Amino acid sequence: MKPETYNFIMQVFELARLIPEGRVTTYGAIARALGSAKSARLVGTAMIHSHDPIYKVPAHRVVNGSGLLTGKFHFADPDQMQRLLEAEGIIIKDNQVQSFKQLFWNPLTEL
DNA sequence: AGGATGACGTGCA
DNA sequence: TTGCACGCCATCC
């Protein structure tokens, strides 16, 4: 893996760790916060590497722009993402975060 | 080396 | 409002 990419992934991880409990953010928001607005997909790609617990990344708090749990199948157990969110008080229905707009944490305006 | 793929987002019908 | 096509760019095959 290229050094710059590794850096990018590290930045994604660091930002993701700042997401407050009970709040969620999106791949696009993280991409913009890191200055790569057009690379939202890379954030998703980066999150795949977050499965390792040494990174301590709350990957479950990152959803797509519609508040959908698109990455749930990348967890050890597909239901884990929803359970983790519900454990933080977030309501999930049909793979979608309820009151997403209120729970959304914008790294640009709230950091 | 080159094409397909994807934890995305936006625009348009 | 819902669905689909297209742009992005690192990774995978």
PDB file of C-alpha atoms (C1' of nucleotides) in Angstrom:
ATOM      1  CA  MET A   1       0.000   0.000   0.000  1.00  0.00           C
ATOM      2  CA  LYS A   2       1.326   3.416  -0.962  1.00  0.00           C
ATOM      3  CA  PRO A   3       2.521   5.772   1.806  1.00  0.00           C
ATOM      4  CA  GLU A   4       0.102   8.567   0.851  1.00  0.00           C
ATOM      5  CA  THR A   5      -2.784   6.159   0.929  1.00  0.00           C
ATOM      6  CA  TYR A   6      -1.639   4.871   4.278  1.00  0.00           C
ATOM      7  CA  ASN A   7      -1.594   8.463   5.481  1.00  0.00           C
ATOM      8  CA  PHE A   8      -5.050   9.103   4.137  1.00  0.00           C
ATOM      9  CA  ILE A   9      -6.366   6.020   5.871  1.00  0.00           C
ATOM     10  CA  MET A  10      -4.723   7.125   9.112  1.00  0.00           C
ATOM     11  CA  GLN A  11      -6.393  10.528   8.842  1.00  0.00           C
ATOM     12  CA  VAL A  12      -9.726   8.879   8.220  1.00  0.00           C
ATOM     13  CA  PHE A  13      -9.202   6.742  11.307  1.00  0.00           C
ATOM     14  CA  GLU A  14      -8.217   9.698  13.456  1.00  0.00           C
ATOM     15  CA  LEU A  15     -11.223  11.693  12.396  1.00  0.00           C
ATOM     16  CA  ALA A  16     -13.543   8.727  12.864  1.00  0.00           C
ATOM     17  CA  ARG A  17     -12.303   8.315  16.447  1.00  0.00           C
ATOM     18  CA  LEU A  18     -13.549  11.846  17.163  1.00  0.00           C
ATOM     19  CA  ILE A  19     -17.148  11.007  16.359  1.00  0.00           C
ATOM     20  CA  PRO A  20     -19.094  11.514  19.616  1.00  0.00           C
ATOM     21  CA  GLU A  21     -20.958   8.553  21.041  1.00  0.00           C
ATOM     22  CA  GLY A  22     -24.557   8.422  19.904  1.00  0.00           C
ATOM     23  CA  ARG A  23     -23.793  10.478  16.799  1.00  0.00           C
ATOM     24  CA  VAL A  24     -23.067   9.475  13.194  1.00  0.00           C
ATOM     25  CA  THR A  25     -21.327  10.968  10.180  1.00  0.00           C
ATOM     26  CA  THR A  26     -20.927  10.135   6.510  1.00  0.00           C
ATOM     27  CA  TYR A  27     -18.135   9.019   4.207  1.00  0.00           C
ATOM     28  CA  GLY A  28     -18.519  12.156   2.131  1.00  0.00           C
ATOM     29  CA  ALA A  29     -18.288  14.423   5.183  1.00  0.00           C
ATOM     30  CA  ILE A  30     -15.056  12.765   6.242  1.00  0.00           C
ATOM     31  CA  ALA A  31     -13.684  13.009   2.709  1.00  0.00           C
ATOM     32  CA  ARG A  32     -14.445  16.738   2.604  1.00  0.00           C
ATOM     33  CA  ALA A  33     -12.998  17.318   6.055  1.00  0.00           C
ATOM     34  CA  LEU A  34      -9.759  15.767   4.812  1.00  0.00           C
ATOM     35  CA  GLY A  35      -9.762  17.860   1.647  1.00  0.00           C
ATOM     36  CA  SER A  36     -10.626  15.029  -0.719  1.00  0.00           C
ATOM     37  CA  ALA A  37     -14.229  15.880  -1.458  1.00  0.00           C
ATOM     38  CA  LYS A  38     -14.353  13.674  -4.528  1.00  0.00           C
ATOM     39  CA  SER A  39     -12.899  10.669  -2.806  1.00  0.00           C
ATOM     40  CA  ALA A  40     -15.760   9.570  -0.606  1.00  0.00           C
ATOM     41  CA  ARG A  41     -15.288   6.068  -1.948  1.00  0.00           C
ATOM     42  CA  LEU A  42     -11.760   6.011  -0.624  1.00  0.00           C
ATOM     43  CA  VAL A  43     -13.108   6.652   2.845  1.00  0.00           C
ATOM     44  CA  GLY A  44     -15.228   3.563   2.456  1.00  0.00           C
ATOM     45  CA  THR A  45     -12.239   1.645   1.157  1.00  0.00           C
ATOM     46  CA  ALA A  46     -10.240   2.891   4.123  1.00  0.00           C
ATOM     47  CA  MET A  47     -12.881   1.751   6.595  1.00  0.00           C
ATOM     48  CA  ILE A  48     -12.503  -1.812   5.361  1.00  0.00           C
ATOM     49  CA  HIS A  49      -9.055  -1.748   6.961  1.00  0.00           C
ATOM     50  CA  SER A  50     -10.560  -0.617  10.252  1.00  0.00           C
ATOM     51  CA  HIS A  51     -11.708  -4.107  11.160  1.00  0.00           C
ATOM     52  CA  ASP A  52      -8.512  -4.503  13.185  1.00  0.00           C
ATOM     53  CA  PRO A  53      -9.255  -3.530  16.827  1.00  0.00           C
ATOM     54  CA  ILE A  54      -5.824  -1.895  17.232  1.00  0.00           C
ATOM     55  CA  TYR A  55      -7.184   1.088  15.293  1.00  0.00           C
ATOM     56  CA  LYS A  56     -10.090   1.578  17.698  1.00  0.00           C
ATOM     57  CA  VAL A  57     -12.253   3.055  14.957  1.00  0.00           C
ATOM     58  CA  PRO A  58     -16.009   3.285  15.600  1.00  0.00           C
ATOM     59  CA  ALA A  59     -16.781   2.272  12.038  1.00  0.00           C
ATOM     60  CA  HIS A  60     -20.426   1.707  12.923  1.00  0.00           C
ATOM     61  CA  ARG A  61     -20.879   5.459  13.374  1.00  0.00           C
ATOM     62  CA  VAL A  62     -20.054   6.059   9.726  1.00  0.00           C
ATOM     63  CA  VAL A  63     -22.926   5.652   7.272  1.00  0.00           C
ATOM     64  CA  ASN A  64     -23.626   6.838   3.749  1.00  0.00           C
ATOM     65  CA  GLY A  65     -25.204  10.161   2.842  1.00  0.00           C
ATOM     66  CA  SER A  66     -28.722   8.798   3.262  1.00  0.00           C
ATOM     67  CA  GLY A  67     -28.157   7.435   6.756  1.00  0.00           C
ATOM     68  CA  LEU A  68     -28.090   3.901   5.403  1.00  0.00           C
ATOM     69  CA  LEU A  69     -25.913   1.192   6.998  1.00  0.00           C
ATOM     70  CA  THR A  70     -24.339   0.228   3.699  1.00  0.00           C
ATOM     71  CA  GLY A  71     -21.252  -1.263   5.313  1.00  0.00           C
ATOM     72  CA  LYS A  72     -22.921  -3.670   7.708  1.00  0.00           C
ATOM     73  CA  PHE A  73     -21.920  -6.726   5.692  1.00  0.00           C
ATOM     74  CA  HIS A  74     -18.250  -5.931   6.228  1.00  0.00           C
ATOM     75  CA  PHE A  75     -18.540  -6.532   9.946  1.00  0.00           C
ATOM     76  CA  ALA A  76     -17.840  -9.923  11.454  1.00  0.00           C
ATOM     77  CA  ASP A  77     -21.575 -10.211  12.018  1.00  0.00           C
ATOM     78  CA  PRO A  78     -23.854  -8.199   9.708  1.00  0.00           C
ATOM     79  CA  ASP A  79     -26.094  -7.361  12.665  1.00  0.00           C
ATOM     80  CA  GLN A  80     -23.252  -6.012  14.754  1.00  0.00           C
ATOM     81  CA  MET A  81     -23.305  -2.548  13.202  1.00  0.00           C
ATOM     82  CA  GLN A  82     -26.969  -2.033  14.029  1.00  0.00           C
ATOM     83  CA  ARG A  83     -26.561  -3.454  17.521  1.00  0.00           C
ATOM     84  CA  LEU A  84     -23.633  -1.162  18.299  1.00  0.00           C
ATOM     85  CA  LEU A  85     -25.599   1.871  17.166  1.00  0.00           C
ATOM     86  CA  GLU A  86     -28.674   0.892  19.110  1.00  0.00           C
ATOM     87  CA  ALA A  87     -26.481   0.366  22.145  1.00  0.00           C
ATOM     88  CA  GLU A  88     -25.624   4.069  21.849  1.00  0.00           C
ATOM     89  CA  GLY A  89     -29.252   5.083  21.680  1.00  0.00           C
ATOM     90  CA  ILE A  90     -29.527   5.342  17.901  1.00  0.00           C
ATOM     91  CA  ILE A  91     -32.647   3.845  16.386  1.00  0.00           C
ATOM     92  CA  ILE A  92     -32.217   1.779  13.227  1.00  0.00           C
ATOM     93  CA  LYS A  93     -35.042   0.810  10.948  1.00  0.00           C
ATOM     94  CA  ASP A  94     -34.606  -1.051   7.669  1.00  0.00           C
ATOM     95  CA  ASN A  95     -30.845  -0.480   7.751  1.00  0.00           C
ATOM     96  CA  GLN A  96     -31.453   3.228   8.118  1.00  0.00           C
ATOM     97  CA  VAL A  97     -30.629   5.652  10.933  1.00  0.00           C
ATOM     98  CA  GLN A  98     -33.742   7.325  12.292  1.00  0.00           C
ATOM     99  CA  SER A  99     -33.537  11.095  12.885  1.00  0.00           C
ATOM    100  CA  PHE A 100     -30.363  10.961  10.852  1.00  0.00           C
ATOM    101  CA  LYS A 101     -30.392  14.684  10.242  1.00  0.00           C
ATOM    102  CA  GLN A 102     -30.347  15.404  13.977  1.00  0.00           C
ATOM    103  CA  LEU A 103     -27.758  12.770  14.785  1.00  0.00           C
ATOM    104  CA  PHE A 104     -25.461  13.761  11.937  1.00  0.00           C
ATOM    105  CA  TRP A 105     -22.096  14.980  13.157  1.00  0.00           C
ATOM    106  CA  ASN A 106     -20.376  17.337  10.751  1.00  0.00           C
ATOM    107  CA  PRO A 107     -16.574  17.276  11.259  1.00  0.00           C
ATOM    108  CA  LEU A 108     -16.262  20.628   9.493  1.00  0.00           C
ATOM    109  CA  THR A 109     -18.706  22.657  11.593  1.00  0.00           C
ATOM    110  CA  GLU A 110     -18.538  20.800  14.896  1.00  0.00           C
ATOM    111  CA  LEU A 111     -14.834  20.176  15.186  1.00  0.00           C
TER     112      LEU A 111
ATOM    113  C1'  DA B   1      -0.681  -4.091 -17.466  1.00  0.00           C
ATOM    114  C1'  DG B   2      -5.601  -3.327 -17.841  1.00  0.00           C
ATOM    115  C1'  DG B   3     -10.287  -3.853 -16.752  1.00  0.00           C
ATOM    116  C1'  DA B   4     -13.737  -4.567 -13.123  1.00  0.00           C
ATOM    117  C1'  DT B   5     -15.280  -3.363  -8.542  1.00  0.00           C
ATOM    118  C1'  DG B   6     -16.911  -0.716  -4.635  1.00  0.00           C
ATOM    119  C1'  DA B   7     -18.457   0.811   3.453  1.00  0.00           C
ATOM    120  C1'  DC B   8     -20.001   7.112  -2.060  1.00  0.00           C
ATOM    121  C1'  DG B   9     -22.260  11.336  -3.850  1.00  0.00           C
ATOM    122  C1'  DT B  10     -24.680  14.149  -7.114  1.00  0.00           C
ATOM    123  C1'  DG B  11     -27.646  15.156 -10.848  1.00  0.00           C
ATOM    124  C1'  DC B  12     -31.447  14.248 -13.713  1.00  0.00           C
ATOM    125  C1'  DA B  13     -35.649  11.977 -15.479  1.00  0.00           C
TER     126       DA B  13
ATOM    127  C1'  DT C   1     -40.111  10.972  -4.416  1.00  0.00           C
ATOM    128  C1'  DT C   2     -37.679   6.857  -6.335  1.00  0.00           C
ATOM    129  C1'  DG C   3     -34.470   5.029  -9.420  1.00  0.00           C
ATOM    130  C1'  DC C   4     -30.619   5.165 -12.450  1.00  0.00           C
ATOM    131  C1'  DA C   5     -26.446   6.779 -14.771  1.00  0.00           C
ATOM    132  C1'  DC C   6     -22.123   8.686 -14.271  1.00  0.00           C
ATOM    133  C1'  DG C   7     -17.701  10.574 -12.065  1.00  0.00           C
ATOM    134  C1'  DC C   8     -14.140   9.261  -8.637  1.00  0.00           C
ATOM    135  C1'  DC C   9      -9.780   6.652  -7.644  1.00  0.00           C
ATOM    136  C1'  DA C  10      -7.421   2.933  -4.757  1.00  0.00           C
ATOM    137  C1'  DT C  11      -7.761  -2.105  -4.807  1.00  0.00           C
ATOM    138  C1'  DC C  12      -8.579  -6.431  -6.571  1.00  0.00           C
ATOM    139  C1'  DC C  13      -8.376 -10.007 -10.113  1.00  0.00           C
TER     140       DC C  13
END
